[in-house]
PDB file of C-alpha atoms in Angstrom:
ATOM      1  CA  UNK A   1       0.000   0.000   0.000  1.00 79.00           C
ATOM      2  CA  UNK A   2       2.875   2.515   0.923  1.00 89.00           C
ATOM      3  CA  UNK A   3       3.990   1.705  -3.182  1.00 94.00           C
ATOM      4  CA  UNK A   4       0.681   2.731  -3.878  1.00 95.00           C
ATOM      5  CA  UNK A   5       0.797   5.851  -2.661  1.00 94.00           C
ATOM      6  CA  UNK A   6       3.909   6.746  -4.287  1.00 95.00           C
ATOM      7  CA  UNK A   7       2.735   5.407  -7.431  1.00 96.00           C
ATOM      8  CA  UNK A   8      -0.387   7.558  -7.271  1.00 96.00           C
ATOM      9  CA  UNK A   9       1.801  10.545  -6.780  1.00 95.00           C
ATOM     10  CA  UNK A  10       3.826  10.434  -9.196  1.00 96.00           C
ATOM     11  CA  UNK A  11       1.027   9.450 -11.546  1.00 97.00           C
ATOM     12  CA  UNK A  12      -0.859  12.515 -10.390  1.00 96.00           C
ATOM     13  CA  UNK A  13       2.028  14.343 -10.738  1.00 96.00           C
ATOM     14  CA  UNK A  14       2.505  13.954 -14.208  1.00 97.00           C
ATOM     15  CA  UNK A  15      -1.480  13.773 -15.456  1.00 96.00           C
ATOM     16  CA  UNK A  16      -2.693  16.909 -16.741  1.00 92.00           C
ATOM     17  CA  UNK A  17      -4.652  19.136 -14.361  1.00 88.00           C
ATOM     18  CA  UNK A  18      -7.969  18.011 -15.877  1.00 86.00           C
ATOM     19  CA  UNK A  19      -7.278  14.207 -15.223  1.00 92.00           C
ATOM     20  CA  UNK A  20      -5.619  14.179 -12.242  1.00 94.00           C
ATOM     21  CA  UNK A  21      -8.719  14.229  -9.696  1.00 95.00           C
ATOM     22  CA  UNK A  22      -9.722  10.573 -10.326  1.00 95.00           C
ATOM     23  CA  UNK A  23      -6.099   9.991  -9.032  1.00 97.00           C
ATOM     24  CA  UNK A  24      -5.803  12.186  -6.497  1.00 97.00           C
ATOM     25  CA  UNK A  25      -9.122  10.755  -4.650  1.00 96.00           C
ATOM     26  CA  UNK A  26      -7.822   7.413  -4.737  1.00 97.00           C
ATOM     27  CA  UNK A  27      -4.540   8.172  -3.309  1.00 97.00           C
ATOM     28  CA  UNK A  28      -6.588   9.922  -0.376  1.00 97.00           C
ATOM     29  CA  UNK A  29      -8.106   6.617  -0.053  1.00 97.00           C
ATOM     30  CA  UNK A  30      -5.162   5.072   0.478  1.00 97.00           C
ATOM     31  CA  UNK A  31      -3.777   7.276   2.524  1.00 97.00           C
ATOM     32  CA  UNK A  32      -6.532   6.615   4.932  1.00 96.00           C
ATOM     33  CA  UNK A  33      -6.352   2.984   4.490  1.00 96.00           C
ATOM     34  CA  UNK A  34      -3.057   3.115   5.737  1.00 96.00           C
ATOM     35  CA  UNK A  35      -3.836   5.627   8.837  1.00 97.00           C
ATOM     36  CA  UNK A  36      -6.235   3.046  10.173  1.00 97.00           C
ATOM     37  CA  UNK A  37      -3.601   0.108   9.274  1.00 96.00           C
ATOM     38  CA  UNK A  38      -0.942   1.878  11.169  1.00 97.00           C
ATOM     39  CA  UNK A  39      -3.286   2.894  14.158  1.00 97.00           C
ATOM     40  CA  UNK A  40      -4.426  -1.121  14.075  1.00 97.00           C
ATOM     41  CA  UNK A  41      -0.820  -2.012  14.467  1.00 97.00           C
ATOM     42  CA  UNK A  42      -0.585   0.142  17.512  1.00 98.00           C
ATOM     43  CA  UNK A  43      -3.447  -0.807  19.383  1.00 97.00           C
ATOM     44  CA  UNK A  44      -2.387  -4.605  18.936  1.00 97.00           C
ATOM     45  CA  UNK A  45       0.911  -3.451  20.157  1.00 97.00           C
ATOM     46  CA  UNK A  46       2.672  -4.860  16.458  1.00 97.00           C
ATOM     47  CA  UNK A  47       4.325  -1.523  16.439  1.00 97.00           C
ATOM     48  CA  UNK A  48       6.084   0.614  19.025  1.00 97.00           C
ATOM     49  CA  UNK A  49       4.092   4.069  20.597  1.00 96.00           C
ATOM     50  CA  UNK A  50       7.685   6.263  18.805  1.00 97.00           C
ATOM     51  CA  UNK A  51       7.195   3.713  15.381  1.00 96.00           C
ATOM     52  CA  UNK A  52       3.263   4.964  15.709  1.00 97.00           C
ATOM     53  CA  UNK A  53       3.735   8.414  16.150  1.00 97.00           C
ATOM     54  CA  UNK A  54       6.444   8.583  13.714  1.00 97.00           C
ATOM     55  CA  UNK A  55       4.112   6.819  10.943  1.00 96.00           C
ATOM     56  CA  UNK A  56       0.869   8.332  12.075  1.00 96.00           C
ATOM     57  CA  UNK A  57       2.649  12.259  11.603  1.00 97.00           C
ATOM     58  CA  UNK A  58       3.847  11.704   8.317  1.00 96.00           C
ATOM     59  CA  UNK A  59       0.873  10.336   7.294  1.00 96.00           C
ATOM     60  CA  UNK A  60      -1.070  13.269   8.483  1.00 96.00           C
ATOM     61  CA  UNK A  61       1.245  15.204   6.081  1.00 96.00           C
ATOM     62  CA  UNK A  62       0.752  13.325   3.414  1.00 95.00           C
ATOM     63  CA  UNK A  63      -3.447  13.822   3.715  1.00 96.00           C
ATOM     64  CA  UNK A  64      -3.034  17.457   4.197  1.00 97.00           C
ATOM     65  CA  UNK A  65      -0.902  17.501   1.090  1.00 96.00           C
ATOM     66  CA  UNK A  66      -3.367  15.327  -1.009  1.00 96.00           C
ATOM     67  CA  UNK A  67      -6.065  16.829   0.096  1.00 96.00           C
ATOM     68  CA  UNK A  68      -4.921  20.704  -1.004  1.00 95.00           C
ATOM     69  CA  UNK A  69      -3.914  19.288  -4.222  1.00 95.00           C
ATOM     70  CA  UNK A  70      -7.260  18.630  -4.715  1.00 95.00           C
ATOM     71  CA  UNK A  71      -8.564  21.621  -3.624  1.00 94.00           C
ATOM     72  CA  UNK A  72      -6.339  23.435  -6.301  1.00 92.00           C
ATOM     73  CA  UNK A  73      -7.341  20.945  -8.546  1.00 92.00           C
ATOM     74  CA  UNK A  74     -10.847  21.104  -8.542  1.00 91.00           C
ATOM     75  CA  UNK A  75     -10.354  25.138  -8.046  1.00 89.00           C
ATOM     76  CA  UNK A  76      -9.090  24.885 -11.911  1.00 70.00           C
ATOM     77  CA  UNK A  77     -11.231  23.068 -13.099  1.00 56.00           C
TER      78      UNK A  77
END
């Protein structure tokens, strides 16, 4: 999923501005798929409370990102 994401962004990254929504909603979709499969990990104490926050912060990021690049997207449209 992680490979996913990047391959989304790049794809985005390189679609024109009147294509790349379709992406861009699916990468926040798996953004938030792997949010709730890091948080998961946590709670069944797979992964480390410093592992967590580390993963959980940067995803965060990421969502924010997405999430204005859609905004600016759909702004253009």
């Amino acid at each position: 999923t992680c490979l996913e994401v990047l391959a989304l962004s790049v794809k985005a990254a390189f679609q024109s501005r009147q294509t790349k929504l379709g992406t861009l909603e699916l990468l926040r979709v798996k953004v938030e798929v792997l949010k709730h499969l890091i948080r998961t990990e946590h709670e069944l104490g797979v992964i480390k409370e410093k592992t967590y926050l580390h993963f959980s912060a940067q995803l965060v990021e990421i969502s924010k990102m997405t999430n204005g690049w859609i905004g600016y997207t759909q702004r253009g449209a």
